[in-house]
PDB file of C-alpha atoms in Angstrom:
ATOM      1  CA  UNK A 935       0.000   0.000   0.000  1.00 41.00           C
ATOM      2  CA  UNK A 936       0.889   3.442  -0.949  1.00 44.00           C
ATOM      3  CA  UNK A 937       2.821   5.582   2.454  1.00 50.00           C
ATOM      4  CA  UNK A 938       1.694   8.593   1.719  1.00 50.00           C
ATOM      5  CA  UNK A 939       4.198  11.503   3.571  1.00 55.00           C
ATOM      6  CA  UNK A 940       2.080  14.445   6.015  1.00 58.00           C
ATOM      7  CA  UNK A 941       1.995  17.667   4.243  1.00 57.00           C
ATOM      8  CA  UNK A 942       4.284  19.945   5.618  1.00 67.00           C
ATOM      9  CA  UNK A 943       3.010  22.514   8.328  1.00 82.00           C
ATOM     10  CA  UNK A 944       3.671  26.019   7.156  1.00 85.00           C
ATOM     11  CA  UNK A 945       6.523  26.927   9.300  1.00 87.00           C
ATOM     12  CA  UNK A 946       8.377  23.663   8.568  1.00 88.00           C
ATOM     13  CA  UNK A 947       7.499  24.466   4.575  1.00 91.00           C
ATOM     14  CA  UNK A 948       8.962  28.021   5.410  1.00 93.00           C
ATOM     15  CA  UNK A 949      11.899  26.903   7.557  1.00 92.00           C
ATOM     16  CA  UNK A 950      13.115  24.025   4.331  1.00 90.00           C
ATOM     17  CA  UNK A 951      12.510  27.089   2.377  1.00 92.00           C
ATOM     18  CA  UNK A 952      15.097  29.192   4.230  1.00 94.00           C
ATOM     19  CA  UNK A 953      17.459  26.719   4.563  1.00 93.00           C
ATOM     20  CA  UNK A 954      17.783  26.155   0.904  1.00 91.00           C
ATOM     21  CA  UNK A 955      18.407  29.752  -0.028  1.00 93.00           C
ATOM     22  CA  UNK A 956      21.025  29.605   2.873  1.00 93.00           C
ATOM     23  CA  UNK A 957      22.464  26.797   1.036  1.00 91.00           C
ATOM     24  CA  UNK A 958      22.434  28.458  -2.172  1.00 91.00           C
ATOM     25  CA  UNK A 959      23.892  31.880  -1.336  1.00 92.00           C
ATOM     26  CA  UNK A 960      20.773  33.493  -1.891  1.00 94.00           C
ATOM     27  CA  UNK A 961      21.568  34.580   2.072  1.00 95.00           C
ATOM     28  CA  UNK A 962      25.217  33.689   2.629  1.00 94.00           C
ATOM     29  CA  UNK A 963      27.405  33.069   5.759  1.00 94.00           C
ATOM     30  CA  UNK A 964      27.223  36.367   7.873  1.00 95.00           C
ATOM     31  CA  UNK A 965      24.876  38.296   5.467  1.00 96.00           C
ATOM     32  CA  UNK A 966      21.803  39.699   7.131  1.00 96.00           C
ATOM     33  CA  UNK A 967      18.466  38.638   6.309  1.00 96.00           C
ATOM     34  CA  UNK A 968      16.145  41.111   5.084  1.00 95.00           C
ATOM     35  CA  UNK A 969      13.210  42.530   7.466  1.00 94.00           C
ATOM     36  CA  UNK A 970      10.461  40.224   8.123  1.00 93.00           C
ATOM     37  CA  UNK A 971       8.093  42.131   6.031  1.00 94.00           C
ATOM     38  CA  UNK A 972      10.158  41.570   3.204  1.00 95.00           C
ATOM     39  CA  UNK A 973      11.061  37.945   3.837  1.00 95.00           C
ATOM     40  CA  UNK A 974       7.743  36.719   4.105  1.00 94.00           C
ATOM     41  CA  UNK A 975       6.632  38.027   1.045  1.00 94.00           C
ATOM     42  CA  UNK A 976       9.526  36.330  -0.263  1.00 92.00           C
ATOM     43  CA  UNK A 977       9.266  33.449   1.148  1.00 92.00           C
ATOM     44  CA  UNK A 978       5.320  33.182   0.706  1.00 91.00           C
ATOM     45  CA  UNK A 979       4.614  33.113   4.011  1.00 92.00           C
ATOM     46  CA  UNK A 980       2.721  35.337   7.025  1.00 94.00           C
ATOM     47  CA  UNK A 981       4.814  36.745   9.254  1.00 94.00           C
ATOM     48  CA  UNK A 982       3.953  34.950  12.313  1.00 94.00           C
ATOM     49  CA  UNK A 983       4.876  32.150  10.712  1.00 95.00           C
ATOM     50  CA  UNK A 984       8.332  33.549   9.256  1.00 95.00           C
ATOM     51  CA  UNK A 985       8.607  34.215  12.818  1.00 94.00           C
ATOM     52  CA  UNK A 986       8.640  30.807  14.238  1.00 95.00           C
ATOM     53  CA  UNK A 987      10.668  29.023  11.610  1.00 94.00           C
ATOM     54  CA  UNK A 988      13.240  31.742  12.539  1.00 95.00           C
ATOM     55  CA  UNK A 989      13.440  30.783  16.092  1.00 94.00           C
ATOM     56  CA  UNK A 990      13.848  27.546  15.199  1.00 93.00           C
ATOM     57  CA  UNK A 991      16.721  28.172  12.505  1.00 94.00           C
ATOM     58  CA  UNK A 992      18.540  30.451  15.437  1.00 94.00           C
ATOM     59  CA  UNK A 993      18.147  27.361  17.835  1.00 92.00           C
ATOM     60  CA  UNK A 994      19.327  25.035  15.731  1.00 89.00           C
ATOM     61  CA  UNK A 995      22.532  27.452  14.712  1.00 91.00           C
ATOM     62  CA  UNK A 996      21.796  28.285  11.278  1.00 95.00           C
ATOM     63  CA  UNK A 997      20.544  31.694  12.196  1.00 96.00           C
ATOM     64  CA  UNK A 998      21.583  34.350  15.311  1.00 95.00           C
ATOM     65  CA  UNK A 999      18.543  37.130  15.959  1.00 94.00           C
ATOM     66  CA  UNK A1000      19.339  40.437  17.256  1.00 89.00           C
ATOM     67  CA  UNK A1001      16.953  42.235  18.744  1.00 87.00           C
ATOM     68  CA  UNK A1002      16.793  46.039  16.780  1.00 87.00           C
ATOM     69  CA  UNK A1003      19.535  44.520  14.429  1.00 92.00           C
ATOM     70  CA  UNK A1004      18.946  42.406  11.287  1.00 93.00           C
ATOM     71  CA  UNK A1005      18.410  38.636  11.581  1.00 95.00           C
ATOM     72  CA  UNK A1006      22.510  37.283  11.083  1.00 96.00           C
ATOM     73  CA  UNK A1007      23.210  34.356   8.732  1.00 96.00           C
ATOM     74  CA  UNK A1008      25.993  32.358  10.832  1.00 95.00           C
ATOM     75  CA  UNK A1009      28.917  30.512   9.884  1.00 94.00           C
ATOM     76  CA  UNK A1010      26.803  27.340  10.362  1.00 90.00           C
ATOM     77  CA  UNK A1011      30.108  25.120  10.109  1.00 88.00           C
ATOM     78  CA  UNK A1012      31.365  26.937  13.365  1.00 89.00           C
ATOM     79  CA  UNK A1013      28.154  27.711  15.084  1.00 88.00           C
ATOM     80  CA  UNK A1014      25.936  25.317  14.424  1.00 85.00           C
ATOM     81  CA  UNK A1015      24.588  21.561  15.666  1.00 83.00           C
ATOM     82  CA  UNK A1016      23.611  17.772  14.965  1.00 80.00           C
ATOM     83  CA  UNK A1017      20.098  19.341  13.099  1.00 83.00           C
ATOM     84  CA  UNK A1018      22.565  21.316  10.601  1.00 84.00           C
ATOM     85  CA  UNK A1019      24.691  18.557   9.801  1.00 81.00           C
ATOM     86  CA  UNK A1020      21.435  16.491   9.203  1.00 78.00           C
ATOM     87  CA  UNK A1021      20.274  18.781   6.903  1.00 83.00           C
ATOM     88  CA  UNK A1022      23.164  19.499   4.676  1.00 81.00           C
ATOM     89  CA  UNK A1023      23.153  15.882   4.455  1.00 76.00           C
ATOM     90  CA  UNK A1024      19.829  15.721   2.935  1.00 76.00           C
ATOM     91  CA  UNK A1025      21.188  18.338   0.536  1.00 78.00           C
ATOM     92  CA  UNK A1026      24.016  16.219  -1.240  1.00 72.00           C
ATOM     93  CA  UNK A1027      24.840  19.148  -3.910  1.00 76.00           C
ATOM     94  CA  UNK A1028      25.862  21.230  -1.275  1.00 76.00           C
ATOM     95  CA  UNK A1029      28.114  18.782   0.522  1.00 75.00           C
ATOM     96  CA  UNK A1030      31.662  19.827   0.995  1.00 76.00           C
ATOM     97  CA  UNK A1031      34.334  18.232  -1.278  1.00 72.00           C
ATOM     98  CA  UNK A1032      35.254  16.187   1.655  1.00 80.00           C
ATOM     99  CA  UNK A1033      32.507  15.578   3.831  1.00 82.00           C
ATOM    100  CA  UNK A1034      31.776  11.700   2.853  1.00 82.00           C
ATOM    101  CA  UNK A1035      35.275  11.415   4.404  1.00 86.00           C
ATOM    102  CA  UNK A1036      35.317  13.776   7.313  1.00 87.00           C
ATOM    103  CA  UNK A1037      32.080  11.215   8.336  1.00 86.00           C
ATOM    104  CA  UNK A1038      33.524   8.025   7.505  1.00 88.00           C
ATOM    105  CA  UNK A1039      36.206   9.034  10.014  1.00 92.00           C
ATOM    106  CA  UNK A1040      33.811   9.522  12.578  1.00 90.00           C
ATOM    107  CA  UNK A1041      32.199   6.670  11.742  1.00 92.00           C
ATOM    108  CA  UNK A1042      35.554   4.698  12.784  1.00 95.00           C
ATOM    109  CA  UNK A1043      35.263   6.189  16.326  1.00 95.00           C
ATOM    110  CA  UNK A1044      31.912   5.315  16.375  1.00 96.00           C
ATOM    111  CA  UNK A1045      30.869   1.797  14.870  1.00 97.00           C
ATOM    112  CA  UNK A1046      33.138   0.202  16.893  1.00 98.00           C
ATOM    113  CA  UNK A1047      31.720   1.100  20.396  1.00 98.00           C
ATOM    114  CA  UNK A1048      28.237   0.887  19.169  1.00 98.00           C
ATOM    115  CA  UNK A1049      28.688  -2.975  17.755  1.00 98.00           C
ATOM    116  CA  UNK A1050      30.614  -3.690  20.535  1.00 98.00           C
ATOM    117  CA  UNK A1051      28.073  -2.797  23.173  1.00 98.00           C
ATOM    118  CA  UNK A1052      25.600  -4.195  20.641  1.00 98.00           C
ATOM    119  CA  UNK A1053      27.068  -7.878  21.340  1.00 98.00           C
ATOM    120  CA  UNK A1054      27.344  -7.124  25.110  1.00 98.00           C
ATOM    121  CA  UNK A1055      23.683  -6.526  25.603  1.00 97.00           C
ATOM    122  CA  UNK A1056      21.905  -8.116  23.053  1.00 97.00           C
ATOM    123  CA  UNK A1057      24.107 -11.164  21.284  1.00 97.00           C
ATOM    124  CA  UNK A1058      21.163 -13.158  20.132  1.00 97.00           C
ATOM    125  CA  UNK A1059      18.974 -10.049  18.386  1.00 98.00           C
ATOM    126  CA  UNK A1060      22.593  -9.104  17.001  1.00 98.00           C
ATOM    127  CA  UNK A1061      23.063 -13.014  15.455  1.00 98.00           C
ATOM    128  CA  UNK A1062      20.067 -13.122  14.134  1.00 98.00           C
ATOM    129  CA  UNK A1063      20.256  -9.917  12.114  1.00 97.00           C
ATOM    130  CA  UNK A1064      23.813 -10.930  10.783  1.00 98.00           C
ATOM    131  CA  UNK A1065      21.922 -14.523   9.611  1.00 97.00           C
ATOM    132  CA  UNK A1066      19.201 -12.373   7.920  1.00 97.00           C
ATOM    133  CA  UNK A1067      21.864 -10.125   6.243  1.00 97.00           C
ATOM    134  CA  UNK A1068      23.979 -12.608   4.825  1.00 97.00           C
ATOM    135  CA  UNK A1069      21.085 -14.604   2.940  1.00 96.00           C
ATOM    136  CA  UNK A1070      19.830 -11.543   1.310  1.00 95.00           C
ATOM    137  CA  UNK A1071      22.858  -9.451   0.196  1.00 95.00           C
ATOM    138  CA  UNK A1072      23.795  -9.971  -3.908  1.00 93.00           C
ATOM    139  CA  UNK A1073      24.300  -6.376  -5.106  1.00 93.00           C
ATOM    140  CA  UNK A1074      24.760  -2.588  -4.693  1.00 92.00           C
ATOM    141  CA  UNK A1075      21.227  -1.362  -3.156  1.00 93.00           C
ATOM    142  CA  UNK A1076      20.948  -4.589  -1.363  1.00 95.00           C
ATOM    143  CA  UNK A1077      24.513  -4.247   0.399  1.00 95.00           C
ATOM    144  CA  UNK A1078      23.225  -0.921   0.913  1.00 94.00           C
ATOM    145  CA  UNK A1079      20.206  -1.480   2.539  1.00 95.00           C
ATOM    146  CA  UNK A1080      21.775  -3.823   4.675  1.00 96.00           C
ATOM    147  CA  UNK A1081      25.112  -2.326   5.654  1.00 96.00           C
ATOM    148  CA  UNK A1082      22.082   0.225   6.868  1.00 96.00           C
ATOM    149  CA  UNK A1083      20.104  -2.021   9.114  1.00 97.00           C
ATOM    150  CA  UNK A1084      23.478  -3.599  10.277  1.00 97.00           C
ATOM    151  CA  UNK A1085      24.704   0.197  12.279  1.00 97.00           C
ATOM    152  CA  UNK A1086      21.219   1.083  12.720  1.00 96.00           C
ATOM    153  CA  UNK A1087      19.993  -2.146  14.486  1.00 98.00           C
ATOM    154  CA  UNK A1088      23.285  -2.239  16.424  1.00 98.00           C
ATOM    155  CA  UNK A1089      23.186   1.498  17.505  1.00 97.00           C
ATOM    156  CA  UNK A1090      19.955   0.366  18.841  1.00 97.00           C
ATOM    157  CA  UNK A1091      20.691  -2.925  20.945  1.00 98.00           C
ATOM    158  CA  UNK A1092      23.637  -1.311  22.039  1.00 97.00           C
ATOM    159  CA  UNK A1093      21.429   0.840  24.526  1.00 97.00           C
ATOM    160  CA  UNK A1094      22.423   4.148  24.192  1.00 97.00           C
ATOM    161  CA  UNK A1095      20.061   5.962  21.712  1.00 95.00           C
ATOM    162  CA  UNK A1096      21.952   9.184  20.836  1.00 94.00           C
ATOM    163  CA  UNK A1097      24.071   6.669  18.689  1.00 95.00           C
ATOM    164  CA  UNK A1098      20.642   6.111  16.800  1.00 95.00           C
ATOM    165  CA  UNK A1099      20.155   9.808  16.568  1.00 91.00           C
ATOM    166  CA  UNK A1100      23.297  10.672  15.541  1.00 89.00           C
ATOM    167  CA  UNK A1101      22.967   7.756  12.410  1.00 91.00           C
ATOM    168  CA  UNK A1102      19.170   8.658  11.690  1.00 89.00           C
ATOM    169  CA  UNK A1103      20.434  11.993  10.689  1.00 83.00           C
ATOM    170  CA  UNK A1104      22.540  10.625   7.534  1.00 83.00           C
ATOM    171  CA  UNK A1105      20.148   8.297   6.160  1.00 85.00           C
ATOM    172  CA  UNK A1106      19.461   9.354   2.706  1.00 81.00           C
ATOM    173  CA  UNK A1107      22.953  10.514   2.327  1.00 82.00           C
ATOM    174  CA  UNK A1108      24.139   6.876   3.752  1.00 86.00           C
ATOM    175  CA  UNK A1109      21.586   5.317   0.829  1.00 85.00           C
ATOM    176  CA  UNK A1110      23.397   7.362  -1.820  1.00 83.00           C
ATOM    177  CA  UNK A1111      27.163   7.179  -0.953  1.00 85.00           C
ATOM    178  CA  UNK A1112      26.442   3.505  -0.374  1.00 87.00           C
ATOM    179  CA  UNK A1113      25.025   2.731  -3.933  1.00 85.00           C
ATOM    180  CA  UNK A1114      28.438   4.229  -5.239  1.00 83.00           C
ATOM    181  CA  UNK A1115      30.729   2.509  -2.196  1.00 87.00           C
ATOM    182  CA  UNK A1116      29.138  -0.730  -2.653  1.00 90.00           C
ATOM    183  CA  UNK A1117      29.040  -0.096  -7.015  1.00 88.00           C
ATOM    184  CA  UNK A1118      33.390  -1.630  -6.215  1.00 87.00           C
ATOM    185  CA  UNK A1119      32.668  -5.802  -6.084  1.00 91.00           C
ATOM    186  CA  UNK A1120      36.233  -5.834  -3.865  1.00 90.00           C
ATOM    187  CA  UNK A1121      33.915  -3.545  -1.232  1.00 90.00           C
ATOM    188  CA  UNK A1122      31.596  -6.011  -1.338  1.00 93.00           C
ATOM    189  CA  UNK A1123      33.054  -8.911  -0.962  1.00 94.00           C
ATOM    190  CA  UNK A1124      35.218  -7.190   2.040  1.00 93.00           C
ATOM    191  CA  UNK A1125      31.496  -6.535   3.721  1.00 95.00           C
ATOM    192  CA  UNK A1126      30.181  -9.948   2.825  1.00 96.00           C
ATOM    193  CA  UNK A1127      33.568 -11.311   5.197  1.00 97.00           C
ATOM    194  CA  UNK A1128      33.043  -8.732   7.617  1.00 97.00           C
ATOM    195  CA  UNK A1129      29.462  -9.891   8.268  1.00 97.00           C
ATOM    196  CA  UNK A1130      30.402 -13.118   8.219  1.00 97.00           C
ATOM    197  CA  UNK A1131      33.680 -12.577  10.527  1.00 98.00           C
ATOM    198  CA  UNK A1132      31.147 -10.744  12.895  1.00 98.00           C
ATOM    199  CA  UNK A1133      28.706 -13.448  13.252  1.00 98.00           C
ATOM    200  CA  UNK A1134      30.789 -15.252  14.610  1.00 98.00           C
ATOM    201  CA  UNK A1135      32.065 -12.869  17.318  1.00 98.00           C
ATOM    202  CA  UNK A1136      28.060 -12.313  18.096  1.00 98.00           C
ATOM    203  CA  UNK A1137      27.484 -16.213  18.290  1.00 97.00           C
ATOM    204  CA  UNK A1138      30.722 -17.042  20.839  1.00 97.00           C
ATOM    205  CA  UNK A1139      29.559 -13.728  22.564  1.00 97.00           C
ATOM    206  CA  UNK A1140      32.696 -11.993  21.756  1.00 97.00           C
ATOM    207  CA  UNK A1141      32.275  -8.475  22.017  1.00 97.00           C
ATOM    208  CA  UNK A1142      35.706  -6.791  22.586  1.00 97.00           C
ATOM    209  CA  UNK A1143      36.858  -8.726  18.857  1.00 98.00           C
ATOM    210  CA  UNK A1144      34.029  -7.445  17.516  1.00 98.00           C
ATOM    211  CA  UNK A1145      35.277  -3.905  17.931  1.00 98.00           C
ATOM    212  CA  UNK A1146      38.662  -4.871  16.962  1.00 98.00           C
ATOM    213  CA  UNK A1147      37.276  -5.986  14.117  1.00 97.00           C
ATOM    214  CA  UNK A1148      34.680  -3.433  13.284  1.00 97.00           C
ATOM    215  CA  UNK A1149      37.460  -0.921  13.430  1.00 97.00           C
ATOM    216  CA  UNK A1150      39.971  -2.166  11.163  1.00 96.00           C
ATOM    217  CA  UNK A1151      36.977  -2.966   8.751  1.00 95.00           C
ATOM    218  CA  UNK A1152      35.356   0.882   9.189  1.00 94.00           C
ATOM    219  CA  UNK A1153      39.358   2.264   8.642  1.00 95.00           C
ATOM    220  CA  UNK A1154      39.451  -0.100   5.262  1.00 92.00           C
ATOM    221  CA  UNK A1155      36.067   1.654   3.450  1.00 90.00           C
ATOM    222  CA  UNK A1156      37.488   4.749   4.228  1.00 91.00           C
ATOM    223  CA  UNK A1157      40.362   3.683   2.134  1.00 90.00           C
ATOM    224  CA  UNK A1158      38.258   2.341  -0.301  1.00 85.00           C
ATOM    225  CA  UNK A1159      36.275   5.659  -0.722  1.00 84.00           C
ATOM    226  CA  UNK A1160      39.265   7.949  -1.155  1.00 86.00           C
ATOM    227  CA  UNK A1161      40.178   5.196  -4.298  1.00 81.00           C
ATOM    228  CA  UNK A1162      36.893   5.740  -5.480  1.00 75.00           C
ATOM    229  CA  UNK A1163      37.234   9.743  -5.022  1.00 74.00           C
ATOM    230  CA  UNK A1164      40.586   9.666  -6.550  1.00 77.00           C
ATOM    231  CA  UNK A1165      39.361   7.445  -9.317  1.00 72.00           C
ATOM    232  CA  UNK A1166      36.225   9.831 -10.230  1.00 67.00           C
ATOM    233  CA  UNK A1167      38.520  13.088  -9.871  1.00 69.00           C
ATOM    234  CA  UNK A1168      41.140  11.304 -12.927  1.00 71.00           C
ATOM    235  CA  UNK A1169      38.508  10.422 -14.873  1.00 64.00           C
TER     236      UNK A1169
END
C-alpha cells in the first residue's frame, strides 16, 4: 500500500525554504536577512509564521537574531549543531568536497563502540540480524540497505540511543554514498567477510573482537572511498 508523507506545516514548509536559499547563497554566511516584512513576502509566508521558523533556525545554529539589528546568517560550520549537519546531508549538492570522508572518520570512532556494546547486551537479536543479512545481500542497493540495518539495528541494541540519533540523521545521504561505495565488487566482498567474521564474534559472545574488528573494517572503506574519489577526480 501506498505511504503517503504528512503535508508539511507552514513553518516547517517556510523553515526548508530558508534553509535552501542559505544553502544556495541566496543569504550567505554572515549576510543579514532582510526585514520580516520583506522575507515573508519572499518566502510566501505570514509573518507569524516567518517568525517561528526563525526561532527555530537560530536554535538550531543556522541563524543568530538580534533584537533592533537584522536577523545574522551564521557561519553554520562553526556555530551550528547535529540538526545542521542532518540537513546538509539531505542536501548532497551542497556537501563539501570532503565531507563523505570527514564522516567516515567519525564513523571509525563510532561503529566500533556501538557494535561492541551491541554484542554485550543483546548477542542473540545481534546473530540473528547478521543470519538475515547474509542470505539476502547480492548487489549494490541490497549491500546498501543492509550495511544500513546492520549500524542502525546495532546502535539500537547497544542501549544508548543518541548513537541512533546521531545515524538517523545521515540516512538518505548513507543510501546514496552507499550505492556508489558498494558499485566496487572488492567492497563487497570485504562486507560480505566482515558480516560473516562478525557473526561469529556475536554467536561465541565476543564483544571486545568485535570492535577490533569493526574498526579495522570501518578504517578499510574509508580507504576504499578515497580510491573511489581519486578514481572519479582522474577520470
Amino acid at each position: 500500500m501506498q505511504q503517503w508523507q504528512p503535508p508539511q506545516k507552514p513553518a516547517e514548509l517556510t523553515e526548508a525554504r530558508l534553509i535552501q536559499a542559505i544553502l544556495d547563497d541566496v543569504f550567505p554566511i554572515n549576510s543579514n536577512l532582510p526585514s520580516e516584512r520583506v522575507l515573508a513576502v519572499q518566502l510566501g509566508t505570514t509573518r507569524p509564521t516567518l517568525r517561528e521558523a526563525l526561532q527555530r533556525l537560530s536554535r538550531d545554529g543556522w541563524l543568530e537574531i538580534r533584537h533592533g539589528k537584522p536577523t545574522r546568517v551564521r557561519d553554520y560550520w562553526q556555530e551550528g549543531n547535529l540538526s545542521v549537519l542532518a540537513a546538509v546531508a539531505g542536501h548532497s549538492e551542497h556537501l563539501p568536497q570532503h565531507f563523505v570522508r570527514d564522516l567516515l572518520q567519525v564513523r571509525i570512532l563510532l561503529a566500533p563502540t556501538y557494535i561492541r556494546l551491541a554484542i554485550e547486551r543483546e548477542p542473540v537479536q545481534v546473530e540473528s540480524l547478521l543470519t538475515e543479512i547474509l542470505v539476502t545481500i547480492q548487489d549494490a542497493p541490497s549491500f546498501t540497505r543492509a550495511d544500513w540495518q546492520l549500524h542502525f539495528q546495532c546502535t539500537r541494541f547497544s542501549g544508548n540511543p543518541v548513537f541512533t540519533l546521531i545515524l538517523n540523521g545521515f540516512k538518505d545521504l548513507y543510501a546514496l554514498v552507499g550505492e556508489v561505495y558498494f558499485s566496487n565488487p572488492e567492497a563487497c566482498a570485504v562486507s560480505r567477510n566482515f558480516y560473516t567474521q562478525l557473526l561469529a564474534c556475536a554467536r561465541s559472545q565476543l564483544p571486545q573482537e568485535a570492535e577490533t574488528l569493526t574498526r579495522q573494517v570501518m578504517e578499510q572503506s574509508l580507504r576504499f572511498w578515497l580510491d573511489t574519489e581519486r578514481a572519479a577526480s582522474n577520470s
